[in-house]
GROMACS .gro file of C-alpha atoms in nm:
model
  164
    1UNK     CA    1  20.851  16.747  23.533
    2UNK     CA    2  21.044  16.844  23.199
    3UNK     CA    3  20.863  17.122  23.146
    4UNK     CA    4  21.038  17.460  23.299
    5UNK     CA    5  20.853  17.651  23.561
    6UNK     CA    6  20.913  17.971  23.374
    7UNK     CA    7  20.764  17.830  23.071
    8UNK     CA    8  20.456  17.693  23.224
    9UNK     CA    9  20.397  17.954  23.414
   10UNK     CA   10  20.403  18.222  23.091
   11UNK     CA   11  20.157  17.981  22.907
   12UNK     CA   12  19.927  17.923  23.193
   13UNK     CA   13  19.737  18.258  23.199
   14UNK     CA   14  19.701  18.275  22.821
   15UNK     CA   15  19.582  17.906  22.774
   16UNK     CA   16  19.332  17.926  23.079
   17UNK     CA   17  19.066  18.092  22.925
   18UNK     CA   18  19.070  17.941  22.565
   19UNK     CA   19  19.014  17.616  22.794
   20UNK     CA   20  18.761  17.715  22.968
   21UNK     CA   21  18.562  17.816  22.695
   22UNK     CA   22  18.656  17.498  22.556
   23UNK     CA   23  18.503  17.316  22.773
   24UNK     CA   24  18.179  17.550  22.817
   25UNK     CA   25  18.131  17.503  22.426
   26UNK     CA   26  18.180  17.144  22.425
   27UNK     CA   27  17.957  17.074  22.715
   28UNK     CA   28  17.689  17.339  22.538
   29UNK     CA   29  17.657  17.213  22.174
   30UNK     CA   30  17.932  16.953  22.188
   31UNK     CA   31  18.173  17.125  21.949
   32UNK     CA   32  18.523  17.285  21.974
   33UNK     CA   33  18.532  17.553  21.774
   34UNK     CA   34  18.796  17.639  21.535
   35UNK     CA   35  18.889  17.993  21.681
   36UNK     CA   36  18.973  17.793  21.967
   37UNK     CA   37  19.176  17.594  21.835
   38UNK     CA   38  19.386  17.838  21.629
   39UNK     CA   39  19.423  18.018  21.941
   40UNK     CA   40  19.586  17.754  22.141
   41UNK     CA   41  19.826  17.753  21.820
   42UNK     CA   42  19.890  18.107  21.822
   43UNK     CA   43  19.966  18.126  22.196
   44UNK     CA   44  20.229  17.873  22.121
   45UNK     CA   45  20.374  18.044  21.783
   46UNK     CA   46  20.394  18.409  21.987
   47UNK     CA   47  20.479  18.336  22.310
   48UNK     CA   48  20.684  18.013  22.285
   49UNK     CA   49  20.984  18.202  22.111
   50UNK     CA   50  20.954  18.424  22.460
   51UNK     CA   51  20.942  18.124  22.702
   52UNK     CA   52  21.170  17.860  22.612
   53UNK     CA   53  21.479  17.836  22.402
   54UNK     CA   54  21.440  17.871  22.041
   55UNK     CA   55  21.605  17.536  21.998
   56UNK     CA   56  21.397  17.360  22.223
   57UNK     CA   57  21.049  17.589  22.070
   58UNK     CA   58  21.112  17.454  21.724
   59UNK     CA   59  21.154  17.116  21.880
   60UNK     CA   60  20.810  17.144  22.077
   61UNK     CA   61  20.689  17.318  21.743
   62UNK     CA   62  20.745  16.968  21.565
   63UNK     CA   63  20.490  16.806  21.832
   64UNK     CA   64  20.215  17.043  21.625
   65UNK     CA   65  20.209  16.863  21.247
   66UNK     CA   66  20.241  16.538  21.467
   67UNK     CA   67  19.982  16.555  21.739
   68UNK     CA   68  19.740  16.672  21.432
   69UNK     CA   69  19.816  16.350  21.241
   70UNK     CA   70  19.789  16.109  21.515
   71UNK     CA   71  19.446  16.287  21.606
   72UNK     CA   72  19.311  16.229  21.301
   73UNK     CA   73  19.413  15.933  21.284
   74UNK     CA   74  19.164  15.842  21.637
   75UNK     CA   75  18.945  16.065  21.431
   76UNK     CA   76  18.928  15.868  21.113
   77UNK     CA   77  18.942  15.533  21.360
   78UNK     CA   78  18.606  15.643  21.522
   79UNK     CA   79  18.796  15.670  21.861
   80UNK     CA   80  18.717  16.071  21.941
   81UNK     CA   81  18.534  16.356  21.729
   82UNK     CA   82  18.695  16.635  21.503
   83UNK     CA   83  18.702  16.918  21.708
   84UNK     CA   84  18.889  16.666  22.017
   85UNK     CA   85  19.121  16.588  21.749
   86UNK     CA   86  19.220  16.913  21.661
   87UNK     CA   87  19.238  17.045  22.032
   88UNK     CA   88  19.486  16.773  22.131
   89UNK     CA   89  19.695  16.858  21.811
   90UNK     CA   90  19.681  17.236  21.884
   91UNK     CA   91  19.857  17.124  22.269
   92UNK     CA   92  20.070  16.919  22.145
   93UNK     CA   93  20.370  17.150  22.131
   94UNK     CA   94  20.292  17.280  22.482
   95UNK     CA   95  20.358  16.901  22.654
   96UNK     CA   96  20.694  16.802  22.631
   97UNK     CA   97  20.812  16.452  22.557
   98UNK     CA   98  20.920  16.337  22.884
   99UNK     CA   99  20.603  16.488  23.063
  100UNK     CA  100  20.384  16.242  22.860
  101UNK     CA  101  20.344  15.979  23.116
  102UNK     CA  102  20.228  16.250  23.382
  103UNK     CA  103  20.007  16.373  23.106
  104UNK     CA  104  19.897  16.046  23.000
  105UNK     CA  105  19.780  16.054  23.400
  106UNK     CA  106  19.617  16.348  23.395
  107UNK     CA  107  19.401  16.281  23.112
  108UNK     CA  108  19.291  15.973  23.248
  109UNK     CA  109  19.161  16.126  23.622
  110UNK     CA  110  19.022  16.414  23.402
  111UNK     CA  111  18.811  16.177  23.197
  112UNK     CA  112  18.712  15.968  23.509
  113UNK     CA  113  18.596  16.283  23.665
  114UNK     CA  114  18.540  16.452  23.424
  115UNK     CA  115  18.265  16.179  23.327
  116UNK     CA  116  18.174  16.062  23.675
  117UNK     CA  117  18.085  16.506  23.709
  118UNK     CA  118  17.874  16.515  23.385
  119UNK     CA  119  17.737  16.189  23.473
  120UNK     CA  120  17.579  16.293  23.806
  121UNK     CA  121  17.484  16.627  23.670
  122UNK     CA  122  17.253  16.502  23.410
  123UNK     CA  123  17.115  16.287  23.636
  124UNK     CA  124  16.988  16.530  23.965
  125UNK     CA  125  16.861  16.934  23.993
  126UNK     CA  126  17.240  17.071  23.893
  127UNK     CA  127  17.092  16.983  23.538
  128UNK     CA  128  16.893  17.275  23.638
  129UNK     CA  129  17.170  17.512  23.592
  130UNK     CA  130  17.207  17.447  23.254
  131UNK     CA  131  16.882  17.282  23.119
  132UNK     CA  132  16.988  17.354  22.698
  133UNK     CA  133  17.288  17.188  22.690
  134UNK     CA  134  17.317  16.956  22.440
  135UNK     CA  135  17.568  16.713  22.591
  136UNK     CA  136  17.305  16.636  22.859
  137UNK     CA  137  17.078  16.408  22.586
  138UNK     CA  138  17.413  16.307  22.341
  139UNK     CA  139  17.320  15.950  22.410
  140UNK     CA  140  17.700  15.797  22.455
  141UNK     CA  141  17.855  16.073  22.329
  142UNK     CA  142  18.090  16.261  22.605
  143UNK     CA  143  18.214  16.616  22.558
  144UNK     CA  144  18.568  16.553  22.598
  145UNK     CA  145  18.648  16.923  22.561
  146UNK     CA  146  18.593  16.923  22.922
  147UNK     CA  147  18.869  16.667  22.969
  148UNK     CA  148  19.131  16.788  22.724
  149UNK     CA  149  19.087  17.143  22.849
  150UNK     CA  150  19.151  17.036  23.215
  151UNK     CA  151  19.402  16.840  23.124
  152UNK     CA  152  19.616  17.131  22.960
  153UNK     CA  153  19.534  17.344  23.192
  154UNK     CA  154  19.583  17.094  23.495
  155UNK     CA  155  19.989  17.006  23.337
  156UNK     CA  156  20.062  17.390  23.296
  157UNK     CA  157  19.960  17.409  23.657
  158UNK     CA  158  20.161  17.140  23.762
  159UNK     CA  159  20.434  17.244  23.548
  160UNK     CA  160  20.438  17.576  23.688
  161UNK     CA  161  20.478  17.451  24.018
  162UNK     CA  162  20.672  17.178  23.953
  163UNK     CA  163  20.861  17.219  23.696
  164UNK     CA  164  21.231  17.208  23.619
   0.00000   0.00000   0.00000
């Protein structure tokens, strides 16, 4: 992986728990909030000038205005919702270039099982657990906060472990 251990490894406890609630939100009313959003950016604007060097954080920092436009571009294609959008731009700077194939792989098991989880959920007792959450009756819809969350988290992981 591209990414350096170090790096990972300083962005991993600080993006953990704006995933998680991520996900929790999306999978409760099927939105992403804002806050959460802006948080992901700020965790990269603070801490990325302390975890990587600053020619390779304005670099990364360039991914931002990009991974914004290209997810409102799926947005304004029909492809995924507003707040997924605006998530995937906020992590943009965090995944570097040459990672995106590993990324690209992690997505796609995190939507498979990510699904295939919310799937089986709905459909025994576990919906129990959680009988108000919207995403359980969204008709096709899929709260792909879960997903995008994991999947962050899951490369920072990775990264951390793995990384160069």
């Amino acid at each position: 992986m591209s990414i350096p251990a170090l790096t990972a490894l300083g962005f991993l406890p600080l993006i953990l728990p704006i995933c998680f609630a991520v996900a929790l939100s999306d999978l409760r009313g099927m939105r992403i909030p804002n806050w959460s959003v802006a948080l992901v950016i700020a965790v990269f604007v603070l801490a990325g000038p302390l975890l990587m060097p600053f020619k390779t954080y304005l670099w990364q920092l360039v991914h931002l205005p990009a991974g914004i436009g290209l997810g409102f571009l799926f947005y304004a294609a029909g492809a995924v919702g507003a707040g997924d959008a605006k998530f995937a731009g906020a992590a943009a700077p965090m995944i570097f270039l040459p990672d995106l194939p590993v990324v690209t792989l992690i997505l796609a098991a995190s939507i498979l099982g990510g699904f295939a989880a919310h799937r089986i959920a709905k459909y025994t007792a576990l919906r129990r657990l959680a009988p108000h959450w919207e995403s359980w009756d969204t008709g096709k819809k899929f709260p792909m906060g879960l997903c995008l969350g994991g999947t962050l988290s899951a490369y920072l992981a990775l990264g951390a472990a793995l990384g160069g």
